[in-house]
mmCIF file of C-alpha atoms in Angstrom:
data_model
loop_
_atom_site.group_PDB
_atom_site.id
_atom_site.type_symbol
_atom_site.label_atom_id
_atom_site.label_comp_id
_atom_site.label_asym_id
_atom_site.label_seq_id
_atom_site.Cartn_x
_atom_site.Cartn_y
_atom_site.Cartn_z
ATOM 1 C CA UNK A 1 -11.086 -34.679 -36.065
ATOM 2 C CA UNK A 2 -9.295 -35.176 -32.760
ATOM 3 C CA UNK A 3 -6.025 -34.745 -35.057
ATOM 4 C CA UNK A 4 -7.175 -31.722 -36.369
ATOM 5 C CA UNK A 5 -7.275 -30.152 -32.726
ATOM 6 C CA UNK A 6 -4.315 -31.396 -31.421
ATOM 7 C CA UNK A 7 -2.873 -29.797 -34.420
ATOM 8 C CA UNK A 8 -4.316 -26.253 -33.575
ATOM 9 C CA UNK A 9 -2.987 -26.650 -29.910
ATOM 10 C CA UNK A 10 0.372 -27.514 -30.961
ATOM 11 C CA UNK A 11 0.211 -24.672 -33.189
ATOM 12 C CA UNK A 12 -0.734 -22.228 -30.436
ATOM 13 C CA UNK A 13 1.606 -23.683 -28.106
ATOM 14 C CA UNK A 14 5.001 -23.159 -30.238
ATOM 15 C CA UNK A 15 4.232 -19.760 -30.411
ATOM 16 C CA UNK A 16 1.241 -19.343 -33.074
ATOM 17 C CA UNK A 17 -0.681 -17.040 -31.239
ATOM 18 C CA UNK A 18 1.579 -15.455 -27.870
ATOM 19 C CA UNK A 19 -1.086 -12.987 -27.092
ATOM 20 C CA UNK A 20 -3.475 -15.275 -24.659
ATOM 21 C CA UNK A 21 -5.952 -12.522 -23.360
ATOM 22 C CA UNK A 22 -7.650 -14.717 -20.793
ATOM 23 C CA UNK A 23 -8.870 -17.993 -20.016
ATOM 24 C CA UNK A 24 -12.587 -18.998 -20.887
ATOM 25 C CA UNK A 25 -13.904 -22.115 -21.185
ATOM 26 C CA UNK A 26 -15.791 -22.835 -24.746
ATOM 27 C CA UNK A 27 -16.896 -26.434 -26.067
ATOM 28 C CA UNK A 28 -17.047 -27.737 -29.344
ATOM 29 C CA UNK A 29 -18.879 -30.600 -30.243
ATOM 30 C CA UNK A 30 -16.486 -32.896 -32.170
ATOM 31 C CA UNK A 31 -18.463 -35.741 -32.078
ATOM 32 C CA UNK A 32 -18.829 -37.191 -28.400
ATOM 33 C CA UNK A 33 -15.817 -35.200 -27.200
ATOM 34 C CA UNK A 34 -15.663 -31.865 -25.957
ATOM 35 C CA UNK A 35 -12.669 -29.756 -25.617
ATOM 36 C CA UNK A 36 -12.022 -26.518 -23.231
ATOM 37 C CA UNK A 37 -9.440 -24.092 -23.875
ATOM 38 C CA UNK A 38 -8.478 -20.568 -24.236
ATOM 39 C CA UNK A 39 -9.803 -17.781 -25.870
ATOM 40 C CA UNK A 40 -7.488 -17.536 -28.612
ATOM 41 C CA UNK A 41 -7.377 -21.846 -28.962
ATOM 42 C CA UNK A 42 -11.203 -21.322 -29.397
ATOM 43 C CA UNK A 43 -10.964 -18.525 -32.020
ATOM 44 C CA UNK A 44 -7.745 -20.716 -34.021
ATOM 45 C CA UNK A 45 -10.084 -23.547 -33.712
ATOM 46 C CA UNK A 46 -13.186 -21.855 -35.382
ATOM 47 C CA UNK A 47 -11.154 -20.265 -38.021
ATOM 48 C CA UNK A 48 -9.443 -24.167 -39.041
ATOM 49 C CA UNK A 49 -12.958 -25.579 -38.913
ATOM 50 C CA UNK A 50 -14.673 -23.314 -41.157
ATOM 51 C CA UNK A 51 -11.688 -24.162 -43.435
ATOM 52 C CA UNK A 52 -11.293 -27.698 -42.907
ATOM 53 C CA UNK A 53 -13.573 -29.781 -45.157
ATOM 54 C CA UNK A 54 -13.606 -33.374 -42.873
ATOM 55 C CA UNK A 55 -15.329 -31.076 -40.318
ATOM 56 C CA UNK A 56 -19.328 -30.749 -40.629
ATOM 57 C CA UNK A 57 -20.657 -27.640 -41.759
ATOM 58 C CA UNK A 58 -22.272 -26.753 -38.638
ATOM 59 C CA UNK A 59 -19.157 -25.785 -36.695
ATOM 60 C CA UNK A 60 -18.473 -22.835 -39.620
ATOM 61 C CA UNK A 61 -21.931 -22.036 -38.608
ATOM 62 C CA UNK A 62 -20.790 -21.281 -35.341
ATOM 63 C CA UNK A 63 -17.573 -19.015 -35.738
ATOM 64 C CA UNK A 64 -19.242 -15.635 -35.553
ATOM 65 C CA UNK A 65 -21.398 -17.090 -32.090
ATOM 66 C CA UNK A 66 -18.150 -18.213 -30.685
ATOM 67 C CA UNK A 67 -16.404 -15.078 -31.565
ATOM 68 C CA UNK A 68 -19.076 -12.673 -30.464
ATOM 69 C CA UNK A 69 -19.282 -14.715 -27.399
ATOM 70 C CA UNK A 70 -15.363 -14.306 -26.636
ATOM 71 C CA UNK A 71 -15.481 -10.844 -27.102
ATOM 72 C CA UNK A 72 -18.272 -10.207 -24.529
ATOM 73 C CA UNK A 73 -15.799 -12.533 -22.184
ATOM 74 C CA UNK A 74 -12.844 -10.249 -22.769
ATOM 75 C CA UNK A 75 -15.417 -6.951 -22.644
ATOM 76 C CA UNK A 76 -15.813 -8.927 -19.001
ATOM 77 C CA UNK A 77 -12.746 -9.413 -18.084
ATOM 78 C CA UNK A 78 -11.079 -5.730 -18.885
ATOM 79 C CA UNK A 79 -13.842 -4.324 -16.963
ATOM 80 C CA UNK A 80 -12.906 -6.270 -14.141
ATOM 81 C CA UNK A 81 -9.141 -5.601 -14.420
ATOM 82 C CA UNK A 82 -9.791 -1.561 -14.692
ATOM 83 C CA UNK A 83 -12.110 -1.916 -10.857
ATOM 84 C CA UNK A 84 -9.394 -4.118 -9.674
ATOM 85 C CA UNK A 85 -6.425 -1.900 -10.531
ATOM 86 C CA UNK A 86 -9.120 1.090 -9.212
ATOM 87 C CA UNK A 87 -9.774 -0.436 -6.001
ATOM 88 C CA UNK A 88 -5.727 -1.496 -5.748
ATOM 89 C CA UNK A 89 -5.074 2.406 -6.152
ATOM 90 C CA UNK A 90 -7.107 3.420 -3.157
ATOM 91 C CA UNK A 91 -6.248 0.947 -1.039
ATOM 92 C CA UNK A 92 -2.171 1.355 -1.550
ATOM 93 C CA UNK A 93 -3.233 5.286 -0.927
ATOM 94 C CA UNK A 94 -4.713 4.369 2.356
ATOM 95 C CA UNK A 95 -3.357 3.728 5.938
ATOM 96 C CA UNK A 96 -2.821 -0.323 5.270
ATOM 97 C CA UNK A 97 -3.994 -2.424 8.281
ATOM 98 C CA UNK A 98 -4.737 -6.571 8.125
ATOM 99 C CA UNK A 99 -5.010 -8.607 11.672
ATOM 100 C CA UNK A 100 -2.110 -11.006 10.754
ATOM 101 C CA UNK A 101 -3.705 -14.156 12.175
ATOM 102 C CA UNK A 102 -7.055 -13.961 10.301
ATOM 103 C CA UNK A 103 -7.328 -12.793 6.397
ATOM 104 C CA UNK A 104 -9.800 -14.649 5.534
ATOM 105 C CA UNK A 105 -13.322 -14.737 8.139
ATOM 106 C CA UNK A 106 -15.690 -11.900 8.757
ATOM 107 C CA UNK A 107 -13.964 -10.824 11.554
ATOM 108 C CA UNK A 108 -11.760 -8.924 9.877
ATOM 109 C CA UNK A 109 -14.865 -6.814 9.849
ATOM 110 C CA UNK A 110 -17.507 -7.666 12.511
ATOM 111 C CA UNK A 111 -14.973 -6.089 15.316
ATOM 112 C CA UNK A 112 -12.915 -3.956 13.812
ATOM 113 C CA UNK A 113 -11.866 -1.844 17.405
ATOM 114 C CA UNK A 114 -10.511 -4.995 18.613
ATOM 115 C CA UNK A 115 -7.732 -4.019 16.123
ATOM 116 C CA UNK A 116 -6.988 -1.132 17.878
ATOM 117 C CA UNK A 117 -6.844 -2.069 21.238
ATOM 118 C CA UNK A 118 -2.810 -3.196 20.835
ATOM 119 C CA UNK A 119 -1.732 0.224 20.415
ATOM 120 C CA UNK A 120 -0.365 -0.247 17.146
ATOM 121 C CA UNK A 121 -2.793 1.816 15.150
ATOM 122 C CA UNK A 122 -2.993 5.390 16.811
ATOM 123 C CA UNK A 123 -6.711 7.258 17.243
ATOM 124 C CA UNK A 124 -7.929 8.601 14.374
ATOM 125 C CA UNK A 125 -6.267 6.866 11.734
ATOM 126 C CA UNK A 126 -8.443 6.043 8.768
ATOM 127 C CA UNK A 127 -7.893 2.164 8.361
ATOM 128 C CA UNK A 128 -8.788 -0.667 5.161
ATOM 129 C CA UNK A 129 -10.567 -3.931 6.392
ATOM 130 C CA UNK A 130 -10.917 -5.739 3.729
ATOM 131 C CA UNK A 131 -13.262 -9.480 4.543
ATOM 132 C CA UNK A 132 -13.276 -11.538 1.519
ATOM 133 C CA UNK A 133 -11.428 -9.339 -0.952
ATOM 134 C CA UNK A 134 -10.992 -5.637 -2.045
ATOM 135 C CA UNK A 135 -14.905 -5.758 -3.287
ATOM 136 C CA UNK A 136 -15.486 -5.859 0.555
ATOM 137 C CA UNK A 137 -13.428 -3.178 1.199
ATOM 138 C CA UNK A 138 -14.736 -0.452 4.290
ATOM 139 C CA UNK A 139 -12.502 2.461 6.016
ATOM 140 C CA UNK A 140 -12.481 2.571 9.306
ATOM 141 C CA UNK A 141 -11.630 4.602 12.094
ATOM 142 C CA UNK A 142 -12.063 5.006 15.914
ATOM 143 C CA UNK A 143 -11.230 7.956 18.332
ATOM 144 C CA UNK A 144 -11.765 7.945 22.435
ATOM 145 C CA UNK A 145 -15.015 8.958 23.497
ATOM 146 C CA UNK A 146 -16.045 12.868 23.631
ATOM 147 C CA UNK A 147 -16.100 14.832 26.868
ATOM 148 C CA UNK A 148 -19.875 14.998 25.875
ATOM 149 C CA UNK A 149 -21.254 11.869 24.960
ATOM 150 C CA UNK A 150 -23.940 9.993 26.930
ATOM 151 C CA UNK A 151 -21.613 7.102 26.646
ATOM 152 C CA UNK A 152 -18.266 5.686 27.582
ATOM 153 C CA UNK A 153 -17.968 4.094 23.696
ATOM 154 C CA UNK A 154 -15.482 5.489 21.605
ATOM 155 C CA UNK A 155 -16.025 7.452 18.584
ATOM 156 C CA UNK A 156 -16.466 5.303 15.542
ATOM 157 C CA UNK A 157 -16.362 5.724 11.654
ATOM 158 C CA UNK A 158 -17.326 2.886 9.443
ATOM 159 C CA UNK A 159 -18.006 4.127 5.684
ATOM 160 C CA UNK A 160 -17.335 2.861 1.926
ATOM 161 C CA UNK A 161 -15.318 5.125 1.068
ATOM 162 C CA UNK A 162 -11.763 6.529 2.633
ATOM 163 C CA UNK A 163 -12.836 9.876 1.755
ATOM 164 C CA UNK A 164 -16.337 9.491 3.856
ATOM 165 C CA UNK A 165 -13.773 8.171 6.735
ATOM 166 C CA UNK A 166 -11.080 10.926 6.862
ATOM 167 C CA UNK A 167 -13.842 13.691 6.033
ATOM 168 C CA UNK A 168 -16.007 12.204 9.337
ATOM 169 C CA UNK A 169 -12.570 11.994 11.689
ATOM 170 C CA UNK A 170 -11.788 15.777 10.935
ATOM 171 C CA UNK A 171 -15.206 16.900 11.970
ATOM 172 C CA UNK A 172 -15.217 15.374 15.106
ATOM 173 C CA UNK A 173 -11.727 16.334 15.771
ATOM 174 C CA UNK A 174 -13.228 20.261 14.672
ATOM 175 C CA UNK A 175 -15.897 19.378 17.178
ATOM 176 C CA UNK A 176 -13.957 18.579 19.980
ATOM 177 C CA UNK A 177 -11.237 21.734 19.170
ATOM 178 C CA UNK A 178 -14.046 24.064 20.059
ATOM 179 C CA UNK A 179 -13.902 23.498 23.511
ATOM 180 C CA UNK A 180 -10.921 24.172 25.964
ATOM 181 C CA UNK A 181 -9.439 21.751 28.218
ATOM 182 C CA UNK A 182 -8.431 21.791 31.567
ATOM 183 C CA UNK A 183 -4.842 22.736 32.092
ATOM 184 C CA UNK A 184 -4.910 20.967 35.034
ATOM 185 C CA UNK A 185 -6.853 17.458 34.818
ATOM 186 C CA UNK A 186 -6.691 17.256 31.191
ATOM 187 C CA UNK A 187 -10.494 17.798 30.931
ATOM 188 C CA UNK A 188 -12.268 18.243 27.929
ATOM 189 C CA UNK A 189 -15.020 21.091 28.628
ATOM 190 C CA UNK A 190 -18.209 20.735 26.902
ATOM 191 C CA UNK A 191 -20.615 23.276 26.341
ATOM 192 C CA UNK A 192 -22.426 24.463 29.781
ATOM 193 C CA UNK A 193 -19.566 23.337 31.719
ATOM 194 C CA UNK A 194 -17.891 26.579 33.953
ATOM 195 C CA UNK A 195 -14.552 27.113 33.495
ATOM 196 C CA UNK A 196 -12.077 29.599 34.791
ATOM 197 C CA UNK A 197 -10.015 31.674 32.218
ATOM 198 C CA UNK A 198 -6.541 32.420 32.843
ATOM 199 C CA UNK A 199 -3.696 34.094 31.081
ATOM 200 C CA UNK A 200 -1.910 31.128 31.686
ATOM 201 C CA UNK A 201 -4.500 28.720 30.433
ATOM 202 C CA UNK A 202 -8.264 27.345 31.334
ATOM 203 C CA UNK A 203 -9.178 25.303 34.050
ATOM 204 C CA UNK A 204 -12.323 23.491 35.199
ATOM 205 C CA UNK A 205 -14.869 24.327 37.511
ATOM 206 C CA UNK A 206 -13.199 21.587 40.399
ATOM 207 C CA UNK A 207 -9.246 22.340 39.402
ATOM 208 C CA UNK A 208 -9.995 26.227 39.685
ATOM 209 C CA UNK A 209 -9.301 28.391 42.939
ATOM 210 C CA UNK A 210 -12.548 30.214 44.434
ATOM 211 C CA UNK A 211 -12.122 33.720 44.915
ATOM 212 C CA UNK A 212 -12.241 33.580 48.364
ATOM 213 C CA UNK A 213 -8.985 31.453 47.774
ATOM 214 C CA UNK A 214 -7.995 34.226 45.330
ATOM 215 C CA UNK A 215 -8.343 36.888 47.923
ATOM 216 C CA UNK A 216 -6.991 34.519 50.680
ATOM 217 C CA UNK A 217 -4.041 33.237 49.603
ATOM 218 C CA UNK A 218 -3.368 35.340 45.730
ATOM 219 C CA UNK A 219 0.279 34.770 43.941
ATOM 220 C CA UNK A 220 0.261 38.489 43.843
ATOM 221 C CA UNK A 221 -1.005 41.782 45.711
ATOM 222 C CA UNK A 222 -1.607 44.539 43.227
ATOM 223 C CA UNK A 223 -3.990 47.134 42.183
ATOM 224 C CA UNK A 224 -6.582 46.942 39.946
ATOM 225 C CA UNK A 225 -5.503 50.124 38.246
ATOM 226 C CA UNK A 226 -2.129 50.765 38.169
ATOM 227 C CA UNK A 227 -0.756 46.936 38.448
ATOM 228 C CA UNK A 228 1.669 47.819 41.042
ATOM 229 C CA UNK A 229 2.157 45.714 43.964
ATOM 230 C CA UNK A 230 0.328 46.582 47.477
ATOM 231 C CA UNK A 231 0.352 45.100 50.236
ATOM 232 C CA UNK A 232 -2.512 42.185 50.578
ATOM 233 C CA UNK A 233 -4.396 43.857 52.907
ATOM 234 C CA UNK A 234 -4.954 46.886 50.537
ATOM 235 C CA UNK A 235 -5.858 45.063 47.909
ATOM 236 C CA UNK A 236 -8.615 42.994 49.138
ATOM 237 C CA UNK A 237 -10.089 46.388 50.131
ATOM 238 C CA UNK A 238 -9.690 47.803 47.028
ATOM 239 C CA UNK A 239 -11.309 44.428 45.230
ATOM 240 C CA UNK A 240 -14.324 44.679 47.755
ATOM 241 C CA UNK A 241 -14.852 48.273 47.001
ATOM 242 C CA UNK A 242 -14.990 47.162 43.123
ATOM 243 C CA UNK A 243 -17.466 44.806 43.618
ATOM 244 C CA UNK A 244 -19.679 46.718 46.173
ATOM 245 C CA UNK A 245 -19.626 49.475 43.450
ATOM 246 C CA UNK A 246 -21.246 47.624 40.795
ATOM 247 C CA UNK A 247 -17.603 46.626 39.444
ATOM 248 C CA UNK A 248 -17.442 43.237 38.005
ATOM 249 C CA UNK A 249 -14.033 40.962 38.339
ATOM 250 C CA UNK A 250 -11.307 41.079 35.647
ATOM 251 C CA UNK A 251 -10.931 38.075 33.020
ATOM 252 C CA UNK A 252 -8.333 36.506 35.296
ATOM 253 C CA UNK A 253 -11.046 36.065 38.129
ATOM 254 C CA UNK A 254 -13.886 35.532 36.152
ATOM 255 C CA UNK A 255 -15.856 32.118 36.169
ATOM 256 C CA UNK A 256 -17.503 32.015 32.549
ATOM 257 C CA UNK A 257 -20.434 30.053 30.815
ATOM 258 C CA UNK A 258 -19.547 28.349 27.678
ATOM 259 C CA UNK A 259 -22.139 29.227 25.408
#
């Protein structure tokens, strides 16, 4: 009996059966010993029992529950190799990042802004932190804190799919376009913050001139109609005239709402 298998493997092994789908582990009881191999070893060795006469009956018996078995293994196994290459496909698609001195704990995705704090991944980016394996697999992403949140945390996007991620960075970034910032301090206005419109840009409520400093000390003297230059004294008394006539400033000295 133990002949008889050694046989089969040394059949298989120079070349009987090359195509080895995967490994499974399936016993056969030849009398106190049991023997693990391959898929294909187990299907050879089915097919020489139910041929070989020394060998009892019962192990024919068997062939079509070994094979059926083997197939629902390799059904298995296929299934696993399509999510694999699936999840291998998204992942190479995606911004890449792995903290180098830890692949393995759940780190990799209990604190996943520490990874950000070198510099080396830039705001925004849509990042794969993978703890345990691809299965594991969450995007993530992180931006500086809005001009109006309550807190000083920054922005962050954990989701299951890179998709979810990106789709979740661009809205906030859409969010935060609406607004102007200051061209002077950098500030990001929020809605209900005054601001001060200018040809030349927007500035804040604290960065913007008064117009009393307008009036005081303004980088030109013209008129309000014509555009020509006047002398300042002229055209402060043509500005208070405006405005004691009803007359409201023009967009360059106007202090606006956002709504």
């Amino acid at each position: 009996m133990t002949a008889r298998i050694d046989e089969a493997l040394a059949y298989l092994r120079s070349g009987g059966l090359a195509e080895v789908e995967g490994m499974t582990r399936v016993a056969f009881g030849a009398g106190s010993e049991r023997v693990a191999c391959s898929t294909d070893v187990a299907i050879a060795l089915c097919m020489l029992a139910s041929e070989a006469a020394e060998w009892p009956a019962k192990h024919s018996l068997r062939v079509a529950e070994l094979l059926e078995a083997n197939n629902r293994y390799l059904e298995r196994a296929r299934a696993a190799d399509v999510e694999n290459a699936r999840l291998k496909r998204i992942i190479d698609a995606c911004d890449w990042y792995w903290p180098e001195d830890d692949t393995s704990s759940d780190s990799c995705i209990s604190y996943p802004h520490e990874f950000f704090s070198d510099g080396h991944v830039d705001p925004g980016t849509v990042v794969a932190i993978s703890r345990g394996g691809v299965v594991e697999t969450r995007y993530y992403a992180q931006l500086p804190p809005a001009g109006d949140s309550d807190s000083d945390d920054d922005f962050e996007v954990d989701e299951v799919t890179e998709e979810l991620a990106r789709r979740k960075v661009a809205d906030e970034l859409a969010r935060r376009a609406d607004y102007p910032q200051c061209m002077v301090c950098e500030k990001q206005l929020q809605k209900g913050d005054r601001y001060f419109p200018d040809v030349n840009g927007t500035q804040c409520e604290e960065c913007a001139p008064t117009y009393q400093q307008m009036i005081d000390e303004p980088l030109g003297h013209v008129y309000l109609d014509d555009g020509e230059q006047r002398a300042a004294e002229d055209c402060r008394a043509q500005f208070d005239a405006h405005i004691a006539a009803g007359g409201k400033p023009t967009d360059s000295m106007a202090t606006e709402v956002l709504e």
